[in-house]
Coordinates of C-alpha atoms in Angstrom, one line a residue:
X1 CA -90.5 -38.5 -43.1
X2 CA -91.7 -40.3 -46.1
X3 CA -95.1 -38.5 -45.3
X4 CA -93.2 -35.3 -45.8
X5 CA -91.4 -36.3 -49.0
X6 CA -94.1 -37.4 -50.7
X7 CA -96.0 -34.1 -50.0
X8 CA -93.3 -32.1 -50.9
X9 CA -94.1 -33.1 -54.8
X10 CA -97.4 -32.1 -54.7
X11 CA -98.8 -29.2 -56.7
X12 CA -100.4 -26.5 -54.8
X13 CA -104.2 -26.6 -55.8
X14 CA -103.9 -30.3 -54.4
X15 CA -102.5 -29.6 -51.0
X16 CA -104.6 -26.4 -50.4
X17 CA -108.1 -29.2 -51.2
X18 CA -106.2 -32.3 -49.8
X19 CA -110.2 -32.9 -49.1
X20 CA -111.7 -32.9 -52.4
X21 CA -108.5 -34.4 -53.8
X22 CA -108.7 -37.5 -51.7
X23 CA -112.7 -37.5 -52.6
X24 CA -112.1 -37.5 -56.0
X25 CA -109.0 -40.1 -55.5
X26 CA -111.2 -42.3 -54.1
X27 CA -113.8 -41.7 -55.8
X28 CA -111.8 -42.8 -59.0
X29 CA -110.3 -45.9 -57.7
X30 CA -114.3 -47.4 -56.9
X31 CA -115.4 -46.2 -60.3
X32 CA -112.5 -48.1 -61.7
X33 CA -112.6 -50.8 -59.3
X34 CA -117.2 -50.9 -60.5
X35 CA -116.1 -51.2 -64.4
X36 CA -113.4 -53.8 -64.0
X37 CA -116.1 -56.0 -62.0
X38 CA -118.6 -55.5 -64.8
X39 CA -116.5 -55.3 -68.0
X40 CA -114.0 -58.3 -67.0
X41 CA -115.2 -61.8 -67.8
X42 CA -114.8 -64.1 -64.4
X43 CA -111.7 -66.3 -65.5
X44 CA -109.4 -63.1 -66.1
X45 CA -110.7 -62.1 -62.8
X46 CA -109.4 -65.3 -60.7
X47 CA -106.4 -65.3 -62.5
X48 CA -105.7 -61.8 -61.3
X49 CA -106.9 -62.4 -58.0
X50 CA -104.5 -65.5 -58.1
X51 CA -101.3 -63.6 -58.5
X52 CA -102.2 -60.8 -56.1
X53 CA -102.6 -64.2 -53.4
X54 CA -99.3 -65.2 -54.8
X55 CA -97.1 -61.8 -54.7
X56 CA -98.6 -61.2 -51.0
X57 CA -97.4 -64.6 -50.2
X58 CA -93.7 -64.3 -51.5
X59 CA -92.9 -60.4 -51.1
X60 CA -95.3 -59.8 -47.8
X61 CA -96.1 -62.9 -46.2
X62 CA -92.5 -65.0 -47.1
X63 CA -90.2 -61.5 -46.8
X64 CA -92.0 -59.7 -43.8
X65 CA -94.8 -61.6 -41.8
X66 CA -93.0 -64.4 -41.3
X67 CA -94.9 -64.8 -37.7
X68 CA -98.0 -64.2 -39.4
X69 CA -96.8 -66.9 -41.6
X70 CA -96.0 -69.5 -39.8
X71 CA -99.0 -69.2 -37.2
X72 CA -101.5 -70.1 -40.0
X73 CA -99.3 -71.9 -41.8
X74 CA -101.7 -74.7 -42.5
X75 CA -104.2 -72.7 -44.1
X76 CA -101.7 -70.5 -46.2
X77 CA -100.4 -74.4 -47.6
X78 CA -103.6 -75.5 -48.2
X79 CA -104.9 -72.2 -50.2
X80 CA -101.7 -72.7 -52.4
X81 CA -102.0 -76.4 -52.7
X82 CA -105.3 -75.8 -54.5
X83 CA -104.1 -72.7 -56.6
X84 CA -101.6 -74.7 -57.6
X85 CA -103.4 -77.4 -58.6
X86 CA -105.7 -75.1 -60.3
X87 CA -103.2 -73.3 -62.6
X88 CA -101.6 -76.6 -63.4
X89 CA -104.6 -78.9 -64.2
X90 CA -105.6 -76.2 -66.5
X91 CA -102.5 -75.8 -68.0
X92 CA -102.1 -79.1 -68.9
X93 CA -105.4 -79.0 -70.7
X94 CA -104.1 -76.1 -72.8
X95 CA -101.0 -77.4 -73.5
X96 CA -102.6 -80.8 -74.4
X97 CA -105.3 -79.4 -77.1
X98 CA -102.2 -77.5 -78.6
X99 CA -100.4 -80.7 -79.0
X100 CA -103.2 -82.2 -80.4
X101 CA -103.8 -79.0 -83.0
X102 CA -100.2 -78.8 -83.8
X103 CA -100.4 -82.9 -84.9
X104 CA -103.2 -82.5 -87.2
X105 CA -102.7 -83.0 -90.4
X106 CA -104.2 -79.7 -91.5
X107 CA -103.3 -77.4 -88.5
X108 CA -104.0 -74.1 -88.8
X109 CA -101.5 -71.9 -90.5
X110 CA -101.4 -69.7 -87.2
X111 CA -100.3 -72.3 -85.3
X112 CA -97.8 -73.5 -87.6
X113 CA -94.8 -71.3 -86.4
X114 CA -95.2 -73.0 -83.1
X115 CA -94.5 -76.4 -84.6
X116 CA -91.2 -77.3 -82.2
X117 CA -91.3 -74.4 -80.7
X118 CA -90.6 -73.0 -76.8
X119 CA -93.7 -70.7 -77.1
X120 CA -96.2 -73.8 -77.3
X121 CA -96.1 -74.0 -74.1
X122 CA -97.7 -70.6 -73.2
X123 CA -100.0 -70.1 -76.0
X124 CA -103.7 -71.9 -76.6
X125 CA -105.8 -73.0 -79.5
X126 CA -107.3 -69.7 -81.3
X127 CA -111.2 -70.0 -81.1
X128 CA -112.1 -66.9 -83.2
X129 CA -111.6 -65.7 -87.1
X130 CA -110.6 -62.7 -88.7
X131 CA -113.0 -60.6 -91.4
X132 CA -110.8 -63.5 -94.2
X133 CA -112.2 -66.0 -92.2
X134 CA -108.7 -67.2 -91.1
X135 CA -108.0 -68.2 -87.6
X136 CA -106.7 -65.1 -85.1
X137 CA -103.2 -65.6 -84.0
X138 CA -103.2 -68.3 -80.8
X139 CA -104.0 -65.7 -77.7
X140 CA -101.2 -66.5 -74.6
X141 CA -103.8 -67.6 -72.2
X142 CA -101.1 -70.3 -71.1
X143 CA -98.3 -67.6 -69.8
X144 CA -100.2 -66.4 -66.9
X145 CA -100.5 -70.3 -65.7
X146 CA -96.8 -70.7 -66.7
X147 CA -95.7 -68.0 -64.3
X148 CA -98.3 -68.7 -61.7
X149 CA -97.5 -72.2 -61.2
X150 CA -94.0 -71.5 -60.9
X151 CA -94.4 -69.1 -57.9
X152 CA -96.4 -71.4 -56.1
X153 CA -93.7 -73.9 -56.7
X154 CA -91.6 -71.2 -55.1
X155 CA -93.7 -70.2 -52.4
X156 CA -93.8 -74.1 -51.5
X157 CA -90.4 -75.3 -51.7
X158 CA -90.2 -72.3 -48.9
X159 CA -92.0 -74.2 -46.8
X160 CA -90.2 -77.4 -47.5
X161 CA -86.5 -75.8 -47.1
X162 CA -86.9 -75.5 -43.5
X163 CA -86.5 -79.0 -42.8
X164 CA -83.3 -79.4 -44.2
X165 CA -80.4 -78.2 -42.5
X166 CA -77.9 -75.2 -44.6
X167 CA -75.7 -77.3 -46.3
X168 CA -72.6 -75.0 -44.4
X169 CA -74.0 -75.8 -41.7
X170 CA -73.2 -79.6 -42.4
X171 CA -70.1 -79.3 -44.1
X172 CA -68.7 -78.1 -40.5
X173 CA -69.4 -81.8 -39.2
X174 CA -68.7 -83.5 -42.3
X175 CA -66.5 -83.6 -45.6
X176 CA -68.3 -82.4 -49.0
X177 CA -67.9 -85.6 -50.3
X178 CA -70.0 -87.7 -47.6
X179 CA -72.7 -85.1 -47.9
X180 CA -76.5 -86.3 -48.5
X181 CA -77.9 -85.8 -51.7
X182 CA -80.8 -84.4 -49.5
X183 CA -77.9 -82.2 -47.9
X184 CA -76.5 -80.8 -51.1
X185 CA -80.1 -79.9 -52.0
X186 CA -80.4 -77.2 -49.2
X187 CA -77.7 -75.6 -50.5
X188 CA -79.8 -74.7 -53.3
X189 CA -81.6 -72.0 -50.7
X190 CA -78.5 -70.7 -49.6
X191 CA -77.5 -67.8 -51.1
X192 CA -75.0 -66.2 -48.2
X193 CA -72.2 -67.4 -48.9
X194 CA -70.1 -65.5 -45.9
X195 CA -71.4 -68.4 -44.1
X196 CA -68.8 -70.7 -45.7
X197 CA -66.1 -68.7 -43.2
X198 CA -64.2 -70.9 -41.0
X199 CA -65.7 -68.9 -37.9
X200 CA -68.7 -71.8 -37.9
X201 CA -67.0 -74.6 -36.5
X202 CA -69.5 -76.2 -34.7
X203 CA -73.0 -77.4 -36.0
X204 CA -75.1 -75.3 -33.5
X205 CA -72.8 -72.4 -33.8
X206 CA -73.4 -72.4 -37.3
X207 CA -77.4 -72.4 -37.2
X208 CA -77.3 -69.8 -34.9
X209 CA -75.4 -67.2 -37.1
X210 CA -77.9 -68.6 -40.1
X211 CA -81.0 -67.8 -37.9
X212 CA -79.2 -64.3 -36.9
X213 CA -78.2 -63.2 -40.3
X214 CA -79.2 -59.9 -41.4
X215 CA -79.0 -58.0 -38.0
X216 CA -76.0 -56.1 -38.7
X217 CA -75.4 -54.9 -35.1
X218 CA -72.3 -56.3 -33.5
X219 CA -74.2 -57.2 -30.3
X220 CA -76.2 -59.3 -32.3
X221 CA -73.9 -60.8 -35.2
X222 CA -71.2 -61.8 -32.8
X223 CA -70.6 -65.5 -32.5
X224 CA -71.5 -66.3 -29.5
X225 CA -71.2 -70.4 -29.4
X226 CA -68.1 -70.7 -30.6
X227 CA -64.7 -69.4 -30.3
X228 CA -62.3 -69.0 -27.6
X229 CA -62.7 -67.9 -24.0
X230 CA -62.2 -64.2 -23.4
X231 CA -61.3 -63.2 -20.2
X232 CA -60.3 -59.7 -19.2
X233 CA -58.7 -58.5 -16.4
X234 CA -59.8 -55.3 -15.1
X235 CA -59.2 -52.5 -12.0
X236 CA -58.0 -49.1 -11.3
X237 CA -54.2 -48.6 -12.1
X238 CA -51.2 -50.1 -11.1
X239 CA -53.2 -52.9 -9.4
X240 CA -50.7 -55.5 -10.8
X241 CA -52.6 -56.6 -13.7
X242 CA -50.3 -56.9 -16.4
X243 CA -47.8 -58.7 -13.9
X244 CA -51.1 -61.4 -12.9
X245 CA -50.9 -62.1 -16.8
X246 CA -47.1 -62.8 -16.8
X247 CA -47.6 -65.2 -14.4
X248 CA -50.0 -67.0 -16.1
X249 CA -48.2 -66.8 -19.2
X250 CA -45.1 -67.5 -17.7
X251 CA -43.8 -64.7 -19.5
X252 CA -44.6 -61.2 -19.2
X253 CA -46.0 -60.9 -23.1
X254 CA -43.9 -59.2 -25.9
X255 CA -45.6 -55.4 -25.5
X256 CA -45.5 -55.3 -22.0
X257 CA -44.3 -52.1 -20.1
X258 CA -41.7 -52.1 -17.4
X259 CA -42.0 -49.1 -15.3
X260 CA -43.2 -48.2 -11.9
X261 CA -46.8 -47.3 -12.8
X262 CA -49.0 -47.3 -14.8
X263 CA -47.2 -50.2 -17.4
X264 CA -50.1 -50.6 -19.3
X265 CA -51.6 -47.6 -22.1
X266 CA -53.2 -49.6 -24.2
X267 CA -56.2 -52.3 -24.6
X268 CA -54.2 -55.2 -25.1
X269 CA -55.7 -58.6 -26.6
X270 CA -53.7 -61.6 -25.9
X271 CA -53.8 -64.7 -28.1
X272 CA -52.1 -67.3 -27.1
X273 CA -51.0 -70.9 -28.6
X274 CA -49.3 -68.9 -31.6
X275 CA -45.8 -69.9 -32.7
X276 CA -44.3 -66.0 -31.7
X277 CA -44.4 -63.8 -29.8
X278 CA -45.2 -60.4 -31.1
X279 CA -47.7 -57.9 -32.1
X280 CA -49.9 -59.9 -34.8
X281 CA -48.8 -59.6 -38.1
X282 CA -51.3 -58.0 -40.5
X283 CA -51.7 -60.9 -42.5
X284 CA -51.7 -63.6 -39.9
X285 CA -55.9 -64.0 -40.5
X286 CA -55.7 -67.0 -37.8
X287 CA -54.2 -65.2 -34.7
X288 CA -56.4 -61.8 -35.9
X289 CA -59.7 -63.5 -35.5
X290 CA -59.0 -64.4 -32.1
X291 CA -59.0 -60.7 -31.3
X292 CA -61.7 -59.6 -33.6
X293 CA -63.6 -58.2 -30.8
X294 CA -61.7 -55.5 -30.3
X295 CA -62.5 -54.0 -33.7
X296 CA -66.3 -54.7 -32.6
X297 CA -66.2 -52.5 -29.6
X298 CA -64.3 -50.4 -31.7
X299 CA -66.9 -49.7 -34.6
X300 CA -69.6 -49.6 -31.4
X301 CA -67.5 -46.8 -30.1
X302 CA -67.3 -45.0 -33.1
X303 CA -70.9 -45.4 -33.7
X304 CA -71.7 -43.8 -29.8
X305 CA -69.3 -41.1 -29.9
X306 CA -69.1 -39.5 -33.0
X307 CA -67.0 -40.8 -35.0
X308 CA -64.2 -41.4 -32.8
X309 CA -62.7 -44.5 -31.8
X310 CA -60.3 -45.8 -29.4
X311 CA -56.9 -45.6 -30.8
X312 CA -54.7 -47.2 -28.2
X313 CA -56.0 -50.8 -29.3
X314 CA -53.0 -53.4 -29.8
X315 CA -53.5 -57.3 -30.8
X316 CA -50.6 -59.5 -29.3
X317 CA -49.6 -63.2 -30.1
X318 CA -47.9 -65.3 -27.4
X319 CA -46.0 -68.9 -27.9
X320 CA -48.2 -70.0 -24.5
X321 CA -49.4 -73.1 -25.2
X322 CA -51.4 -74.0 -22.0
X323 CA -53.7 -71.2 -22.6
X324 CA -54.4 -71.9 -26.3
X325 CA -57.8 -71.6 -25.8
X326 CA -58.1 -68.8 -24.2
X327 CA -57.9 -64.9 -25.3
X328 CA -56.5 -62.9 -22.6
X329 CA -57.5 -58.8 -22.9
X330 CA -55.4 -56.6 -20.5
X331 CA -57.2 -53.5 -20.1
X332 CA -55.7 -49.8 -19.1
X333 CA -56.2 -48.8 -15.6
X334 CA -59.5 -47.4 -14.6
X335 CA -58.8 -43.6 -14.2
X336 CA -61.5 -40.9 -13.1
X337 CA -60.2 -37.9 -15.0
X338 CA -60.8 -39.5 -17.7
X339 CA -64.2 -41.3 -17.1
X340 CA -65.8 -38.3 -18.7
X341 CA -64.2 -38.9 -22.5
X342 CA -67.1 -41.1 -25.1
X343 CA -64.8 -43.4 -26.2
X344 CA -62.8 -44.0 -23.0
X345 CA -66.2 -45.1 -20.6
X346 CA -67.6 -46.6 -24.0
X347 CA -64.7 -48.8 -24.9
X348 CA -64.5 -50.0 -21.1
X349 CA -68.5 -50.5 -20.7
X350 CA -68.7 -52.2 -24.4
X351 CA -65.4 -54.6 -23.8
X352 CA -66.4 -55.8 -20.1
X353 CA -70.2 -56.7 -21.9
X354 CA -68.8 -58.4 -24.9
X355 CA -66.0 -60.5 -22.7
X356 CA -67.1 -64.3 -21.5
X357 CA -65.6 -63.3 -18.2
X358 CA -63.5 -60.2 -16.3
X359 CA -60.9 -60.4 -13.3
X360 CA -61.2 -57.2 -11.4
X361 CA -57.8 -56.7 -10.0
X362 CA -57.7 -55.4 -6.6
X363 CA -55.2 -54.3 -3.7
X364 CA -55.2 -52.1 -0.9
X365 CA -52.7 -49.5 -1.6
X366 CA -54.6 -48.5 -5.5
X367 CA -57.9 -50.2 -3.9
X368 CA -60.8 -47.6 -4.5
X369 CA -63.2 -48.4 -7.0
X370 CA -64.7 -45.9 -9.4
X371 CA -68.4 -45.2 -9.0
X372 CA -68.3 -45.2 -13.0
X373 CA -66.4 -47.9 -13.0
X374 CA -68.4 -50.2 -10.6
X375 CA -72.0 -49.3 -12.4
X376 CA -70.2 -51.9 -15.5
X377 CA -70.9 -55.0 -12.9
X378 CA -74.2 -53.9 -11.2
X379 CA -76.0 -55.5 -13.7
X380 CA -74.1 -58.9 -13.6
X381 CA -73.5 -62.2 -11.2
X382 CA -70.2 -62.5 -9.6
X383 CA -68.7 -65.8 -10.2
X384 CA -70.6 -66.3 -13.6
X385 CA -69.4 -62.7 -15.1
X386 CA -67.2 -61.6 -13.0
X387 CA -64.4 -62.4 -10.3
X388 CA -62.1 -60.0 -7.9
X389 CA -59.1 -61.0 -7.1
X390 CA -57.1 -59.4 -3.9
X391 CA -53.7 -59.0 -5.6
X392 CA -50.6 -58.6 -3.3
X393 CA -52.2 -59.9 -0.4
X394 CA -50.8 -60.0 3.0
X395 CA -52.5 -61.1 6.5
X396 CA -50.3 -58.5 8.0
X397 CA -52.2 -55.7 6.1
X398 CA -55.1 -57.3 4.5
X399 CA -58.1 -55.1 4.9
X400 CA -61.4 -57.2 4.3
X401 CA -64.1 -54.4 5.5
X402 CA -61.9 -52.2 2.9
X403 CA -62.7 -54.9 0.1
X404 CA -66.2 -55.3 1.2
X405 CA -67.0 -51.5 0.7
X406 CA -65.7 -51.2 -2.4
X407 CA -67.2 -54.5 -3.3
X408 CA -70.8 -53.0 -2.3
X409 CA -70.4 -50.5 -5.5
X410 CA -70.3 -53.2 -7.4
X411 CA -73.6 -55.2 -6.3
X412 CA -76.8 -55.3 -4.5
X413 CA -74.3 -54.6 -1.3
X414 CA -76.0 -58.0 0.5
X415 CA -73.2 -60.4 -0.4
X416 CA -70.0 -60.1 2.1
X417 CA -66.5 -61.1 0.7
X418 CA -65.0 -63.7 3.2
X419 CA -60.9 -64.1 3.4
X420 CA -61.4 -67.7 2.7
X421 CA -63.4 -67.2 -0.1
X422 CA -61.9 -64.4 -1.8
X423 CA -59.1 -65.5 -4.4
X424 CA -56.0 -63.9 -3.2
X425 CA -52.7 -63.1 -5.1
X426 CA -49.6 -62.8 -2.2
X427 CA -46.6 -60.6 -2.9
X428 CA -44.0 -61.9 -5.1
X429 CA -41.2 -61.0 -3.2
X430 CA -38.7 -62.7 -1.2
X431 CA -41.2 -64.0 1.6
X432 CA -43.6 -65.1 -0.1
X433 CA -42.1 -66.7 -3.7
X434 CA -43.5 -70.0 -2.8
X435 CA -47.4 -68.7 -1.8
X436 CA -47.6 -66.3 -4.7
X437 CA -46.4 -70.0 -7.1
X438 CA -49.3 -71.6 -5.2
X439 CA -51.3 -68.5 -5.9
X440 CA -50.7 -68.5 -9.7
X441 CA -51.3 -72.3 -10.1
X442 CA -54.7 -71.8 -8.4
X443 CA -55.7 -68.9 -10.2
X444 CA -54.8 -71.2 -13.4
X445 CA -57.0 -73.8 -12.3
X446 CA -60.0 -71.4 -11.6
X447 CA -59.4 -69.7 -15.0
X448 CA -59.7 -73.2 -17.0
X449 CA -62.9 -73.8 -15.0
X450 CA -64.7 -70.6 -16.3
X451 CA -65.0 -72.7 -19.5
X452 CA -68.1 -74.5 -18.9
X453 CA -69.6 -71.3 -17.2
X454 CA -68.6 -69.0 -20.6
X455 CA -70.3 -71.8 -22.6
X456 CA -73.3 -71.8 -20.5
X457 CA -73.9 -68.5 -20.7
X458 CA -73.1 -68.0 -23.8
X459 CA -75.9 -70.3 -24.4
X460 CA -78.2 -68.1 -22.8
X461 CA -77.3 -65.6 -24.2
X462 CA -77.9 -66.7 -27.7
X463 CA -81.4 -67.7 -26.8
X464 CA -82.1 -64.2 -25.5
X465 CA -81.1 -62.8 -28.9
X466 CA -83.2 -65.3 -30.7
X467 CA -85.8 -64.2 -28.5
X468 CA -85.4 -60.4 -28.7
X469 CA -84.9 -60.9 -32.6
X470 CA -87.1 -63.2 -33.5
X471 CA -90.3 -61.4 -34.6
X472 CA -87.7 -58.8 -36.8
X473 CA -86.6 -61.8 -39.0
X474 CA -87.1 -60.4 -42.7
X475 CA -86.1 -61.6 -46.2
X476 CA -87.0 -64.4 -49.0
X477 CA -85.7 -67.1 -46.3
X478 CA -87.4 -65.6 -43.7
X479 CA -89.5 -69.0 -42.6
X480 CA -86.3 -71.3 -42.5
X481 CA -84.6 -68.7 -40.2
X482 CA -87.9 -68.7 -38.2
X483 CA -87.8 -72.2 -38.0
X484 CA -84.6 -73.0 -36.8
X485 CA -84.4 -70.0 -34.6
X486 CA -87.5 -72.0 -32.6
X487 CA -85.9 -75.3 -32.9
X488 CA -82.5 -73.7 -30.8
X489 CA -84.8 -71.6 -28.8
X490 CA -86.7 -75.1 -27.2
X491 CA -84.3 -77.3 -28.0
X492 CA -80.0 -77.1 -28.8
X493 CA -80.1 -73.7 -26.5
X494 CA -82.3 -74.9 -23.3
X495 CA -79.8 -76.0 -20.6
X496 CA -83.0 -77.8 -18.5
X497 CA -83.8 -80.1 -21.3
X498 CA -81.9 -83.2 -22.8
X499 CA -81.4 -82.3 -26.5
X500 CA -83.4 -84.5 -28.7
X501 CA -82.2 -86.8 -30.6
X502 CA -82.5 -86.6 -34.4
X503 CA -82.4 -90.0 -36.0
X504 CA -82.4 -88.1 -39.6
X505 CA -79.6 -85.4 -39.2
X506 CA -77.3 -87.7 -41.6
X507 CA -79.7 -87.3 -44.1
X508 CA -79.6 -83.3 -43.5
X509 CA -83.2 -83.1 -42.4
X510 CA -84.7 -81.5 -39.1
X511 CA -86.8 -83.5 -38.5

């Protein structure tokens, strides 16, 4: 494409002898390239060959090869060390026979508007006359030394900035005021301040979304490590979901449908631990957030199918306390005829991938599972992503091999669902009140113990985006991202190693 555009301005007589025009091209830049050699005296030559060293280093090697960088990084230091201490040892000289001219008693009258003057410090002492055998104006020899010094400055403060850690980052952990003065100098780096949001509330939560920043696909910018659980509950229709959630809730939740089937039309989220019960204000930020991930999958759906979204989306607040940190989703029934809409299979496909864990709802009178819909959990680990749950279960007319079958859609087909295994949901009706209380109460104590799974795998799964984005890392921070995003890699994100131990983090160093 930019091949094409930059043809597209091209007169005629050059694209009919592209040939001889690149010939001649080249031809010019070596000529050029012969007579700047020859014609150049050697000191104008390093100096130029000094800033080319020091632009690749900040807008190549800093903003784009950040790998490149920090595989050689010991020789890139070193050939900037000694630039550096080039440019400012001869500097210094300058600057020091200027002071010494300017304190003369008879200084020459061009340097005499530089008496207490800024400029000093970029010009030198003249060394040749005019035809009135007056001293030429003082030449700026110093500026390119000026400038050069202070972006090797730049380009090595880059390399010192990764050891400290963002100073948001700390602020999650600790008050402003009992900040490190080594902490409040990392802030100096820190020029995103959407990091400041209240969404980093842990310390490696926080480093992650530093090292991630810039990637601004919501598969990748979601916080992963912090957060409540989500937990959906899934299945064909009229499987019972929405009445599962009012028994956990104790409450069937303010939106909730009473009718024979299907009570749910819409993708409900459900926060709970919020002091009402209703459809969440539009300017209650703190519930909102909680369901934020529903406008996610949103924006992915609108980005897969055209434009179009899903609009039966509905965020719901709930007085629950015993959930409060948990986000419920209760999802519309699985339905075929409708399998072939974008945004219907999207939203569904998108949600179940973005959730920490789903409940697929199951019971023998609505029990067939969707081909479409089973090919969402093929791909993932039952009891890590995913649970079923045989709701209105009765040993009179429970139908294992049924389960089974349907439950073969869903995996390698190799696993077989026991009775005993299986969680069950009985009836709630007359009979069996007291089974389907037991039922709820077990199925409340299995839902609090997905919370050390969801964080475990959340885990992973910021490590596999580290991983997968690593090498695209770009910008002026490029090295500190790069370097923290290795440190959670081998380190904070490896469940099989003890995290180390860093005697220095008060000080807001990684060391």
């Amino acid at each position: 494409m930019a091949q094409f555009t930059m043809t597209l301005f091209l007169p005629t007589i050059v694209k009919d002898n592209m040939e001889v025009a690149s010939f001649l091209a080249l031809l010019s830049y070596i000529l050029f390239l012969v007579n700047w050699l020859f014609t150049t005296d050697f000191v104008e030559k390093l100096h130029l060959c000094s800033a080319s060293i020091c632009a690749v280093g900040l807008f190549y090697l800093h903003y784009s090869e950040v790998v490149l960088l920090a595989t050689y990084e010991g020789i890139f230091v070193a050939i900037w060390l000694t630039l550096l201490w080039y440019h400012a040892s001869t500097w210094q000289n300058n600057y020091r026979r200027v002071c010494e001219e300017l304190n003369r008693p008879t200084v020459m009258a061009s340097m005499r508007p530089y008496q207490g003057s800024v400029f000093r410090f970029f010009i030198v002492v003249p060394v040749s006359k005019n035809s009135a055998n007056q001293w030429n104006a003082p030449p700026w020899k110093n500026t390119p030394h000026v400038g050069l010094v202070l972006g090797y400055s730049i380009l090595l403060w880059l390399h010192i900035v990764p050891f400290f850690t963002p100073m948001h980052c700390l602020s999650a952990e600790n008050s402003n005021n009992s900040l490190s003065m080594f902490g409040k100098l990392s802030l100096l780096f820190n020029s995103n301040r959407d990091f400041h949001s209240s969404h980093s509330s842990s310390l490696l939560c926080c480093r992650y979304n530093y090292a991630m920043s810039g990637f601004q696909t919501h598969e990748v910018q979601r916080n992963y490590c912090s957060g409540r659980v989500r937990i959906a509950f899934a299945g064909s229709w009229s499987t019972g979901k929405t009445y599962l959630l009012g028994g956990l809730l104790g409450h069937t939740y303010s939106t909730a449908q009473s009718a024979p089937a299907p009570t749910t039309d819409k993708f409900v989220c459900i926060a709970a631990g919020a002091p009402y019960s209703d459809p969440i204000r539009s300017d209650d930020y703190e519930q909102r957030r909680h369901c934020e991930i529903m406008e996610h999958v949103n924006d992915v759906v609108r980005s897969k199918c055209g434009g179009n979204g899903m609009p039966n989306v509905l965020d719901v607040a709930d007085v629950n306390q015993e959930f409060s940190d948990f986000v419920f989703f209760d999802m519309i029934g699985w339905q075929t005829e409708y399998s072939a809409e974008c945004n219907y299979r999207t939203f569904f496909h998108q949600l179940i991938d973005k959730v920490d864990f789903t409940y697929v709802v199951w019971d023998v009178n609505h029990g067939k599972i969707d081909d479409q819909f089973a090919e969402f959990f093929q791909n993932k680990a039952r009891g890590v992503n995913y649970e079923l749950i045989y709701n209105r279960f009765t040993k009179d007319t429970s139908n294992m091999a049924f389960l089974n079958q349907q439950y073969a859609k869903m995996s390698t087909g190799q696993e077989i669902l026991s009775q005993m295994y299986t969680t069950k949901v009985h009836e709630n009706n007359t009979q069996h009140a007291l089974q389907f209380q037991d039922d709820i109460l077990h199925l409340i104590s299995k839902i609090k113990s997905v919370n050390q799974t969801v964080h475990d795998n959340r885990k992973k799964t910021m490590k596999e985006n580290l991983k997968l984005h690593r090498d695209k890392i770009t910008g002026m921070n490029s090295l500190r991202r790069l370097k923290i995003c290795d440190r959670l890699i081998e380190d904070d994100l490896n469940l099989h190693v003890k995290p180390k131990t860093h005697h220095l983090k008060w000080l807001g160093l990684e060391l």
